[in-house]
Amino acid sequence: MEEAPRDLQDLLEKGDDEFDRVRALSMHAAAQGATLTPLSELRYSSAVLRPPQIIAIGANYAAHSSELKLRSETAATVFSLWPNSLTGHESTITWSTDQTQQVDYEAELGVIIGRAAHKVSVADALDHVFGYTVVNDITARDLQFSEAQWSRCKSFDGFTPTGPVVITADQIADPQDLWLTTHVDGRILQDASSGDMVRSVAEIISYLSQTSTLLPGTLISTGSPGGAGYSRKPPVFLRDGSTVTITIDKIGFLTTHCRAI
């Protein structure tokens, strides 16, 4: 019996033939009435494991740029997230109040590259997407506005929950036609369309690929709409015991629990 890929990264690195093989085997197993382990008995991990790159796009919704008083640049704002920040659905993130007291949420559409993209056009960019997932780009705002770079303030352990699933690109006709909603402790704080992006998913992929090859498994977090806690009056920051649920229609919902120590 042939071995299954050990994770999504292994599947993507083996290419389209391997994906077709796994899909065919899955369909055959379902048709034969194979017994599957109930999801309730499983623990979610990050939607991506061992990604070669985690790239985040900042200020990609005009409302979010305005509320954080960020400049609207002529070029995209690009930064990296660190692998230790990845975690999964229903995880509990922990931070020290000695390090930050302004922890904020950000609903984002995550894009996972399936085929290497190098200097691709906007028209061809989506052909390189394997699938889409939900990302919560958690941010220590007090660090963000005290440092010139944004990677550290968004890369605390567990500050990049992703998942719970990856929906393949063939099931998302238009990534600019998705609705993002954020609930914090039962209150709706973000509610917007991915169509409000300043730069579309295709434009982001094309732009990044001009100078750096986007390898299979690369995760791109495409920016957050307005409604951040930092800009509210009074501000709404995540606290010990908070629960954040981000929903993107056609993909699912991602829940994160918070523990401040």
mmCIF file of N, CA and C in Angstrom, residues 87-211:
data_model
loop_
_atom_site.group_PDB
_atom_site.id
_atom_site.type_symbol
_atom_site.label_atom_id
_atom_site.label_comp_id
_atom_site.label_asym_id
_atom_site.label_seq_id
_atom_site.Cartn_x
_atom_site.Cartn_y
_atom_site.Cartn_z
ATOM 1 N N THR A 87 -0.549 28.204 14.742
ATOM 2 C CA THR A 87 -1.300 27.294 15.602
ATOM 3 C C THR A 87 -2.636 27.015 14.926
ATOM 4 N N GLY A 88 -3.454 26.169 15.549
ATOM 5 C CA GLY A 88 -4.663 25.715 14.884
ATOM 6 C C GLY A 88 -5.962 26.172 15.527
ATOM 7 N N HIS A 89 -7.046 25.696 14.937
ATOM 8 C CA HIS A 89 -8.402 25.950 15.418
ATOM 9 C C HIS A 89 -8.567 25.417 16.844
ATOM 10 N N GLU A 90 -9.249 26.188 17.677
ATOM 11 C CA GLU A 90 -9.541 25.842 19.073
ATOM 12 C C GLU A 90 -8.285 25.809 19.944
ATOM 13 N N SER A 91 -7.229 26.445 19.485
ATOM 14 C CA SER A 91 -6.024 26.528 20.315
ATOM 15 C C SER A 91 -6.171 27.639 21.353
ATOM 16 N N THR A 92 -5.346 27.581 22.375
ATOM 17 C CA THR A 92 -5.294 28.636 23.385
ATOM 18 C C THR A 92 -3.947 29.329 23.270
ATOM 19 N N ILE A 93 -3.978 30.624 22.988
ATOM 20 C CA ILE A 93 -2.730 31.385 22.903
ATOM 21 C C ILE A 93 -2.475 32.058 24.249
ATOM 22 N N THR A 94 -1.198 32.226 24.560
ATOM 23 C CA THR A 94 -0.798 32.786 25.850
ATOM 24 C C THR A 94 0.218 33.896 25.636
ATOM 25 N N TRP A 95 0.072 34.970 26.379
ATOM 26 C CA TRP A 95 1.075 36.022 26.333
ATOM 27 C C TRP A 95 1.279 36.600 27.724
ATOM 28 N N SER A 96 2.434 37.211 27.923
ATOM 29 C CA SER A 96 2.755 37.841 29.194
ATOM 30 C C SER A 96 2.352 39.311 29.156
ATOM 31 N N THR A 97 1.668 39.758 30.178
ATOM 32 C CA THR A 97 1.285 41.176 30.246
ATOM 33 C C THR A 97 2.510 42.067 30.474
ATOM 34 N N ASP A 98 3.646 41.457 30.825
ATOM 35 C CA ASP A 98 4.890 42.235 30.917
ATOM 36 C C ASP A 98 5.392 42.614 29.523
ATOM 37 N N GLN A 99 5.005 41.822 28.510
ATOM 38 C CA GLN A 99 5.458 42.070 27.145
ATOM 39 C C GLN A 99 4.470 42.906 26.335
ATOM 40 N N THR A 100 3.184 42.708 26.549
ATOM 41 C CA THR A 100 2.168 43.464 25.808
ATOM 42 C C THR A 100 0.862 43.514 26.586
ATOM 43 N N GLN A 101 0.191 44.640 26.496
ATOM 44 C CA GLN A 101 -1.132 44.796 27.099
ATOM 45 C C GLN A 101 -2.150 45.275 26.062
ATOM 46 N N GLN A 102 -1.766 45.194 24.788
ATOM 47 C CA GLN A 102 -2.653 45.637 23.707
ATOM 48 C C GLN A 102 -2.700 44.580 22.601
ATOM 49 N N VAL A 103 -3.281 43.437 22.901
ATOM 50 C CA VAL A 103 -3.350 42.333 21.948
ATOM 51 C C VAL A 103 -4.645 42.454 21.142
ATOM 52 N N ASP A 104 -4.499 42.481 19.827
ATOM 53 C CA ASP A 104 -5.610 42.765 18.924
ATOM 54 C C ASP A 104 -5.821 41.589 17.968
ATOM 55 N N TYR A 105 -6.998 41.511 17.404
ATOM 56 C CA TYR A 105 -7.406 40.486 16.447
ATOM 57 C C TYR A 105 -7.393 41.079 15.037
ATOM 58 N N GLU A 106 -7.241 40.241 14.016
ATOM 59 C CA GLU A 106 -7.376 40.680 12.625
ATOM 60 C C GLU A 106 -7.829 39.498 11.767
ATOM 61 N N ALA A 107 -9.021 39.583 11.222
ATOM 62 C CA ALA A 107 -9.512 38.555 10.302
ATOM 63 C C ALA A 107 -8.823 38.709 8.952
ATOM 64 N N GLU A 108 -8.298 37.608 8.428
ATOM 65 C CA GLU A 108 -7.618 37.679 7.135
ATOM 66 C C GLU A 108 -7.878 36.406 6.314
ATOM 67 N N LEU A 109 -7.956 36.583 5.011
ATOM 68 C CA LEU A 109 -8.025 35.465 4.080
ATOM 69 C C LEU A 109 -6.613 34.950 3.841
ATOM 70 N N GLY A 110 -6.410 33.662 4.097
ATOM 71 C CA GLY A 110 -5.112 33.048 3.847
ATOM 72 C C GLY A 110 -5.089 32.353 2.498
ATOM 73 N N VAL A 111 -4.023 32.564 1.738
ATOM 74 C CA VAL A 111 -3.849 31.974 0.407
ATOM 75 C C VAL A 111 -2.650 31.037 0.454
ATOM 76 N N ILE A 112 -2.826 29.816 -0.042
ATOM 77 C CA ILE A 112 -1.752 28.832 -0.025
ATOM 78 C C ILE A 112 -1.342 28.530 -1.467
ATOM 79 N N ILE A 113 -0.074 28.752 -1.745
ATOM 80 C CA ILE A 113 0.461 28.533 -3.089
ATOM 81 C C ILE A 113 0.612 27.036 -3.349
ATOM 82 N N GLY A 114 0.161 26.596 -4.521
ATOM 83 C CA GLY A 114 0.257 25.184 -4.883
ATOM 84 C C GLY A 114 1.358 24.879 -5.882
ATOM 85 N N ARG A 115 1.560 25.778 -6.846
ATOM 86 C CA ARG A 115 2.629 25.629 -7.831
ATOM 87 C C ARG A 115 3.535 26.840 -7.769
ATOM 88 N N ALA A 116 4.817 26.627 -7.896
ATOM 89 C CA ALA A 116 5.780 27.727 -7.807
ATOM 90 C C ALA A 116 5.382 28.870 -8.743
ATOM 91 N N ALA A 117 5.442 30.072 -8.221
ATOM 92 C CA ALA A 117 5.064 31.257 -9.003
ATOM 93 C C ALA A 117 6.272 32.171 -9.126
ATOM 94 N N HIS A 118 6.699 32.402 -10.358
ATOM 95 C CA HIS A 118 7.854 33.269 -10.614
ATOM 96 C C HIS A 118 7.508 34.220 -11.751
ATOM 97 N N LYS A 119 7.446 35.500 -11.437
ATOM 98 C CA LYS A 119 7.138 36.547 -12.406
ATOM 99 C C LYS A 119 5.848 36.236 -13.174
ATOM 100 N N VAL A 120 4.815 35.874 -12.435
ATOM 101 C CA VAL A 120 3.540 35.564 -13.081
ATOM 102 C C VAL A 120 2.728 36.840 -13.276
ATOM 103 N N SER A 121 1.875 36.836 -14.268
ATOM 104 C CA SER A 121 0.999 37.970 -14.527
ATOM 105 C C SER A 121 -0.196 37.916 -13.584
ATOM 106 N N VAL A 122 -0.885 39.044 -13.468
ATOM 107 C CA VAL A 122 -2.115 39.076 -12.669
ATOM 108 C C VAL A 122 -3.127 38.092 -13.249
ATOM 109 N N ALA A 123 -3.210 38.026 -14.564
ATOM 110 C CA ALA A 123 -4.174 37.148 -15.219
ATOM 111 C C ALA A 123 -3.933 35.677 -14.905
ATOM 112 N N ASP A 124 -2.662 35.301 -14.706
ATOM 113 C CA ASP A 124 -2.325 33.899 -14.471
ATOM 114 C C ASP A 124 -2.108 33.563 -12.999
ATOM 115 N N ALA A 125 -2.137 34.554 -12.133
ATOM 116 C CA ALA A 125 -1.711 34.368 -10.747
ATOM 117 C C ALA A 125 -2.540 33.328 -9.998
ATOM 118 N N LEU A 126 -3.848 33.337 -10.163
ATOM 119 C CA LEU A 126 -4.702 32.419 -9.405
ATOM 120 C C LEU A 126 -4.509 30.964 -9.807
ATOM 121 N N ASP A 127 -3.897 30.726 -10.974
ATOM 122 C CA ASP A 127 -3.601 29.355 -11.393
ATOM 123 C C ASP A 127 -2.566 28.704 -10.477
ATOM 124 N N HIS A 128 -1.868 29.511 -9.693
ATOM 125 C CA HIS A 128 -0.816 29.009 -8.804
ATOM 126 C C HIS A 128 -1.308 28.795 -7.373
ATOM 127 N N VAL A 129 -2.592 29.013 -7.137
ATOM 128 C CA VAL A 129 -3.158 28.866 -5.794
ATOM 129 C C VAL A 129 -3.652 27.444 -5.592
ATOM 130 N N PHE A 130 -3.223 26.823 -4.491
ATOM 131 C CA PHE A 130 -3.763 25.510 -4.130
ATOM 132 C C PHE A 130 -5.087 25.653 -3.398
ATOM 133 N N GLY A 131 -5.146 26.601 -2.461
ATOM 134 C CA GLY A 131 -6.366 26.728 -1.694
ATOM 135 C C GLY A 131 -6.362 27.924 -0.768
ATOM 136 N N TYR A 132 -7.429 28.008 0.032
ATOM 137 C CA TYR A 132 -7.660 29.163 0.905
ATOM 138 C C TYR A 132 -8.008 28.686 2.315
ATOM 139 N N THR A 133 -7.638 29.493 3.293
ATOM 140 C CA THR A 133 -7.943 29.178 4.679
ATOM 141 C C THR A 133 -8.227 30.462 5.444
ATOM 142 N N VAL A 134 -8.586 30.316 6.703
ATOM 143 C CA VAL A 134 -8.862 31.461 7.577
ATOM 144 C C VAL A 134 -7.619 31.734 8.420
ATOM 145 N N VAL A 135 -7.282 33.015 8.568
ATOM 146 C CA VAL A 135 -6.139 33.425 9.384
ATOM 147 C C VAL A 135 -6.602 34.478 10.387
ATOM 148 N N ASN A 136 -6.136 34.352 11.628
ATOM 149 C CA ASN A 136 -6.291 35.413 12.620
ATOM 150 C C ASN A 136 -4.904 35.997 12.859
ATOM 151 N N ASP A 137 -4.663 37.173 12.329
ATOM 152 C CA ASP A 137 -3.352 37.828 12.438
ATOM 153 C C ASP A 137 -3.321 38.626 13.740
ATOM 154 N N ILE A 138 -3.029 37.938 14.833
ATOM 155 C CA ILE A 138 -3.044 38.569 16.159
ATOM 156 C C ILE A 138 -1.816 39.468 16.301
ATOM 157 N N THR A 139 -2.036 40.629 16.909
ATOM 158 C CA THR A 139 -0.999 41.668 16.919
ATOM 159 C C THR A 139 -0.875 42.310 18.290
ATOM 160 N N ALA A 140 0.352 42.467 18.759
ATOM 161 C CA ALA A 140 0.629 43.257 19.958
ATOM 162 C C ALA A 140 0.787 44.707 19.505
ATOM 163 N N ARG A 141 -0.276 45.503 19.616
ATOM 164 C CA ARG A 141 -0.271 46.857 19.060
ATOM 165 C C ARG A 141 0.761 47.756 19.723
ATOM 166 N N ASP A 142 0.974 47.623 21.024
ATOM 167 C CA ASP A 142 1.949 48.493 21.677
ATOM 168 C C ASP A 142 3.349 48.252 21.128
ATOM 169 N N LEU A 143 3.674 46.999 20.791
ATOM 170 C CA LEU A 143 4.959 46.724 20.150
ATOM 171 C C LEU A 143 4.958 47.218 18.712
ATOM 172 N N GLN A 144 3.848 47.033 18.016
ATOM 173 C CA GLN A 144 3.784 47.425 16.597
ATOM 174 C C GLN A 144 4.121 48.896 16.413
ATOM 175 N N PHE A 145 3.610 49.734 17.285
ATOM 176 C CA PHE A 145 3.808 51.167 17.112
ATOM 177 C C PHE A 145 5.024 51.699 17.865
ATOM 178 N N SER A 146 5.810 50.788 18.426
ATOM 179 C CA SER A 146 7.061 51.202 19.064
ATOM 180 C C SER A 146 8.278 50.721 18.286
ATOM 181 N N GLU A 147 8.045 49.909 17.238
ATOM 182 C CA GLU A 147 9.130 49.364 16.440
ATOM 183 C C GLU A 147 8.899 49.649 14.964
ATOM 184 N N ALA A 148 9.982 49.696 14.213
ATOM 185 C CA ALA A 148 9.873 50.023 12.789
ATOM 186 C C ALA A 148 9.357 48.852 11.965
ATOM 187 N N GLN A 149 9.616 47.631 12.423
ATOM 188 C CA GLN A 149 9.204 46.435 11.692
ATOM 189 C C GLN A 149 8.036 45.762 12.406
ATOM 190 N N TRP A 150 7.196 45.047 11.652
ATOM 191 C CA TRP A 150 5.986 44.460 12.214
ATOM 192 C C TRP A 150 6.093 42.965 12.502
ATOM 193 N N SER A 151 7.174 42.317 12.138
ATOM 194 C CA SER A 151 7.232 40.863 12.278
ATOM 195 C C SER A 151 7.153 40.409 13.736
ATOM 196 N N ARG A 152 7.904 41.044 14.627
ATOM 197 C CA ARG A 152 7.959 40.569 16.016
ATOM 198 C C ARG A 152 6.625 40.726 16.727
ATOM 199 N N CYS A 153 5.932 41.836 16.496
ATOM 200 C CA CYS A 153 4.684 42.104 17.216
ATOM 201 C C CYS A 153 3.568 41.153 16.807
ATOM 202 N N LYS A 154 3.741 40.482 15.666
ATOM 203 C CA LYS A 154 2.733 39.552 15.168
ATOM 204 C C LYS A 154 3.196 38.097 15.224
ATOM 205 N N SER A 155 4.361 37.857 15.803
ATOM 206 C CA SER A 155 4.942 36.512 15.769
ATOM 207 C C SER A 155 5.225 35.941 17.145
ATOM 208 N N PHE A 156 4.489 36.407 18.169
ATOM 209 C CA PHE A 156 4.545 35.710 19.447
ATOM 210 C C PHE A 156 4.143 34.254 19.192
ATOM 211 N N ASP A 157 4.548 33.354 20.068
ATOM 212 C CA ASP A 157 4.117 31.965 19.941
ATOM 213 C C ASP A 157 2.587 31.903 19.851
ATOM 214 N N GLY A 158 2.085 31.280 18.780
ATOM 215 C CA GLY A 158 0.651 31.086 18.622
ATOM 216 C C GLY A 158 -0.131 32.262 18.086
ATOM 217 N N PHE A 159 0.532 33.349 17.706
ATOM 218 C CA PHE A 159 -0.189 34.554 17.273
ATOM 219 C C PHE A 159 -0.712 34.484 15.836
ATOM 220 N N THR A 160 -0.507 33.344 15.144
ATOM 221 C CA THR A 160 -1.054 33.200 13.788
ATOM 222 C C THR A 160 -1.889 31.921 13.701
ATOM 223 N N PRO A 161 -3.064 31.904 14.320
ATOM 224 C CA PRO A 161 -3.952 30.750 14.144
ATOM 225 C C PRO A 161 -4.413 30.663 12.693
ATOM 226 N N THR A 162 -4.470 29.443 12.150
ATOM 227 C CA THR A 162 -4.948 29.227 10.788
ATOM 228 C C THR A 162 -5.843 27.997 10.761
ATOM 229 N N GLY A 163 -6.764 27.959 9.819
ATOM 230 C CA GLY A 163 -7.604 26.778 9.655
ATOM 231 C C GLY A 163 -9.079 27.115 9.797
ATOM 232 N N PRO A 164 -9.917 26.167 10.157
ATOM 233 C CA PRO A 164 -9.557 24.791 10.511
ATOM 234 C C PRO A 164 -9.269 23.895 9.311
ATOM 235 N N VAL A 165 -9.632 24.381 8.112
ATOM 236 C CA VAL A 165 -9.452 23.569 6.908
ATOM 237 C C VAL A 165 -8.830 24.417 5.807
ATOM 238 N N VAL A 166 -8.408 23.745 4.761
ATOM 239 C CA VAL A 166 -8.003 24.394 3.515
ATOM 240 C C VAL A 166 -9.025 24.006 2.453
ATOM 241 N N ILE A 167 -9.642 25.002 1.848
ATOM 242 C CA ILE A 167 -10.595 24.761 0.763
ATOM 243 C C ILE A 167 -9.844 24.937 -0.552
ATOM 244 N N THR A 168 -9.868 23.925 -1.401
ATOM 245 C CA THR A 168 -9.095 23.986 -2.643
ATOM 246 C C THR A 168 -9.645 25.061 -3.577
ATOM 247 N N ALA A 169 -8.751 25.576 -4.400
ATOM 248 C CA ALA A 169 -9.074 26.740 -5.236
ATOM 249 C C ALA A 169 -10.237 26.492 -6.184
ATOM 250 N N ASP A 170 -10.431 25.249 -6.603
ATOM 251 C CA ASP A 170 -11.526 24.965 -7.529
ATOM 252 C C ASP A 170 -12.897 25.149 -6.892
ATOM 253 N N GLN A 171 -12.932 25.262 -5.552
ATOM 254 C CA GLN A 171 -14.200 25.456 -4.852
ATOM 255 C C GLN A 171 -14.476 26.922 -4.521
ATOM 256 N N ILE A 172 -13.523 27.790 -4.821
ATOM 257 C CA ILE A 172 -13.686 29.236 -4.583
ATOM 258 C C ILE A 172 -13.600 29.920 -5.941
ATOM 259 N N ALA A 173 -14.738 30.260 -6.517
ATOM 260 C CA ALA A 173 -14.740 30.836 -7.862
ATOM 261 C C ALA A 173 -14.043 32.186 -7.906
ATOM 262 N N ASP A 174 -14.213 32.975 -6.858
ATOM 263 C CA ASP A 174 -13.652 34.326 -6.839
ATOM 264 C C ASP A 174 -13.238 34.677 -5.420
ATOM 265 N N PRO A 175 -11.930 34.759 -5.125
ATOM 266 C CA PRO A 175 -11.489 35.081 -3.765
ATOM 267 C C PRO A 175 -11.835 36.511 -3.345
ATOM 268 N N GLN A 176 -12.303 37.322 -4.295
ATOM 269 C CA GLN A 176 -12.737 38.685 -3.941
ATOM 270 C C GLN A 176 -14.244 38.743 -3.693
ATOM 271 N N ASP A 177 -14.855 37.570 -3.517
ATOM 272 C CA ASP A 177 -16.292 37.511 -3.262
ATOM 273 C C ASP A 177 -16.549 36.647 -2.027
ATOM 274 N N LEU A 178 -15.827 36.946 -0.954
ATOM 275 C CA LEU A 178 -15.961 36.224 0.304
ATOM 276 C C LEU A 178 -16.261 37.225 1.425
ATOM 277 N N TRP A 179 -16.997 36.780 2.431
ATOM 278 C CA TRP A 179 -17.357 37.670 3.536
ATOM 279 C C TRP A 179 -16.608 37.255 4.795
ATOM 280 N N LEU A 180 -15.962 38.241 5.442
ATOM 281 C CA LEU A 180 -15.182 38.001 6.652
ATOM 282 C C LEU A 180 -15.904 38.609 7.855
ATOM 283 N N THR A 181 -16.029 37.836 8.928
ATOM 284 C CA THR A 181 -16.680 38.304 10.143
ATOM 285 C C THR A 181 -15.853 37.895 11.352
ATOM 286 N N THR A 182 -15.699 38.807 12.305
ATOM 287 C CA THR A 182 -14.991 38.510 13.544
ATOM 288 C C THR A 182 -15.918 38.703 14.737
ATOM 289 N N HIS A 183 -16.047 37.666 15.549
ATOM 290 C CA HIS A 183 -16.752 37.748 16.824
ATOM 291 C C HIS A 183 -15.719 37.699 17.950
ATOM 292 N N VAL A 184 -15.777 38.643 18.857
ATOM 293 C CA VAL A 184 -14.943 38.622 20.057
ATOM 294 C C VAL A 184 -15.870 38.586 21.264
ATOM 295 N N ASP A 185 -15.796 37.492 22.008
ATOM 296 C CA ASP A 185 -16.659 37.300 23.176
ATOM 297 C C ASP A 185 -18.132 37.520 22.813
ATOM 298 N N GLY A 186 -18.502 37.010 21.621
ATOM 299 C CA GLY A 186 -19.882 37.071 21.180
ATOM 300 C C GLY A 186 -20.307 38.352 20.498
ATOM 301 N N ARG A 187 -19.412 39.314 20.368
ATOM 302 C CA ARG A 187 -19.729 40.614 19.767
ATOM 303 C C ARG A 187 -19.105 40.702 18.382
ATOM 304 N N ILE A 188 -19.887 41.097 17.375
ATOM 305 C CA ILE A 188 -19.364 41.253 16.018
ATOM 306 C C ILE A 188 -18.551 42.543 15.930
ATOM 307 N N LEU A 189 -17.269 42.414 15.601
ATOM 308 C CA LEU A 189 -16.387 43.584 15.537
ATOM 309 C C LEU A 189 -15.806 43.817 14.143
ATOM 310 N N GLN A 190 -15.812 42.807 13.290
ATOM 311 C CA GLN A 190 -15.414 42.992 11.892
ATOM 312 C C GLN A 190 -16.460 42.304 11.012
ATOM 313 N N ASP A 191 -16.807 42.948 9.904
ATOM 314 C CA ASP A 191 -17.855 42.430 9.032
ATOM 315 C C ASP A 191 -17.682 43.094 7.670
ATOM 316 N N ALA A 192 -17.009 42.425 6.747
ATOM 317 C CA ALA A 192 -16.640 43.076 5.486
ATOM 318 C C ALA A 192 -16.405 42.040 4.397
ATOM 319 N N SER A 193 -16.300 42.510 3.176
ATOM 320 C CA SER A 193 -16.067 41.661 2.012
ATOM 321 C C SER A 193 -14.595 41.689 1.602
ATOM 322 N N SER A 194 -14.105 40.544 1.128
ATOM 323 C CA SER A 194 -12.750 40.505 0.570
ATOM 324 C C SER A 194 -12.658 41.357 -0.691
ATOM 325 N N GLY A 195 -13.806 41.710 -1.260
ATOM 326 C CA GLY A 195 -13.814 42.604 -2.411
ATOM 327 C C GLY A 195 -13.364 44.012 -2.075
ATOM 328 N N ASP A 196 -13.243 44.318 -0.773
ATOM 329 C CA ASP A 196 -12.780 45.643 -0.343
ATOM 330 C C ASP A 196 -11.256 45.752 -0.295
ATOM 331 N N MET A 197 -10.553 44.683 -0.653
ATOM 332 C CA MET A 197 -9.085 44.744 -0.645
ATOM 333 C C MET A 197 -8.585 45.837 -1.574
ATOM 334 N N VAL A 198 -7.540 46.531 -1.156
ATOM 335 C CA VAL A 198 -6.884 47.515 -2.018
ATOM 336 C C VAL A 198 -6.215 46.804 -3.182
ATOM 337 N N ARG A 199 -5.554 45.691 -2.896
ATOM 338 C CA ARG A 199 -4.902 44.866 -3.914
ATOM 339 C C ARG A 199 -5.513 43.472 -3.846
ATOM 340 N N SER A 200 -5.979 42.962 -4.956
ATOM 341 C CA SER A 200 -6.632 41.664 -4.995
ATOM 342 C C SER A 200 -5.626 40.542 -4.742
ATOM 343 N N VAL A 201 -6.147 39.351 -4.492
ATOM 344 C CA VAL A 201 -5.282 38.182 -4.311
ATOM 345 C C VAL A 201 -4.381 37.992 -5.532
ATOM 346 N N ALA A 202 -4.938 38.091 -6.720
ATOM 347 C CA ALA A 202 -4.147 37.916 -7.944
ATOM 348 C C ALA A 202 -3.058 38.980 -8.053
ATOM 349 N N GLU A 203 -3.384 40.217 -7.709
ATOM 350 C CA GLU A 203 -2.398 41.302 -7.774
ATOM 351 C C GLU A 203 -1.290 41.089 -6.753
ATOM 352 N N ILE A 204 -1.639 40.601 -5.564
ATOM 353 C CA ILE A 204 -0.627 40.346 -4.527
ATOM 354 C C ILE A 204 0.343 39.261 -4.995
ATOM 355 N N ILE A 205 -0.193 38.156 -5.510
ATOM 356 C CA ILE A 205 0.667 37.061 -5.959
ATOM 357 C C ILE A 205 1.588 37.524 -7.075
ATOM 358 N N SER A 206 1.037 38.226 -8.049
ATOM 359 C CA SER A 206 1.850 38.712 -9.153
ATOM 360 C C SER A 206 2.952 39.643 -8.652
ATOM 361 N N TYR A 207 2.589 40.560 -7.764
ATOM 362 C CA TYR A 207 3.547 41.535 -7.232
ATOM 363 C C TYR A 207 4.695 40.836 -6.495
ATOM 364 N N LEU A 208 4.362 39.913 -5.605
ATOM 365 C CA LEU A 208 5.397 39.229 -4.829
ATOM 366 C C LEU A 208 6.289 38.377 -5.716
ATOM 367 N N SER A 209 5.707 37.759 -6.750
ATOM 368 C CA SER A 209 6.457 36.830 -7.592
ATOM 369 C C SER A 209 7.458 37.505 -8.514
ATOM 370 N N GLN A 210 7.378 38.812 -8.656
ATOM 371 C CA GLN A 210 8.315 39.510 -9.547
ATOM 372 C C GLN A 210 9.739 39.479 -9.013
ATOM 373 N N THR A 211 9.902 39.411 -7.681
ATOM 374 C CA THR A 211 11.244 39.470 -7.092
ATOM 375 C C THR A 211 11.605 38.222 -6.301
#
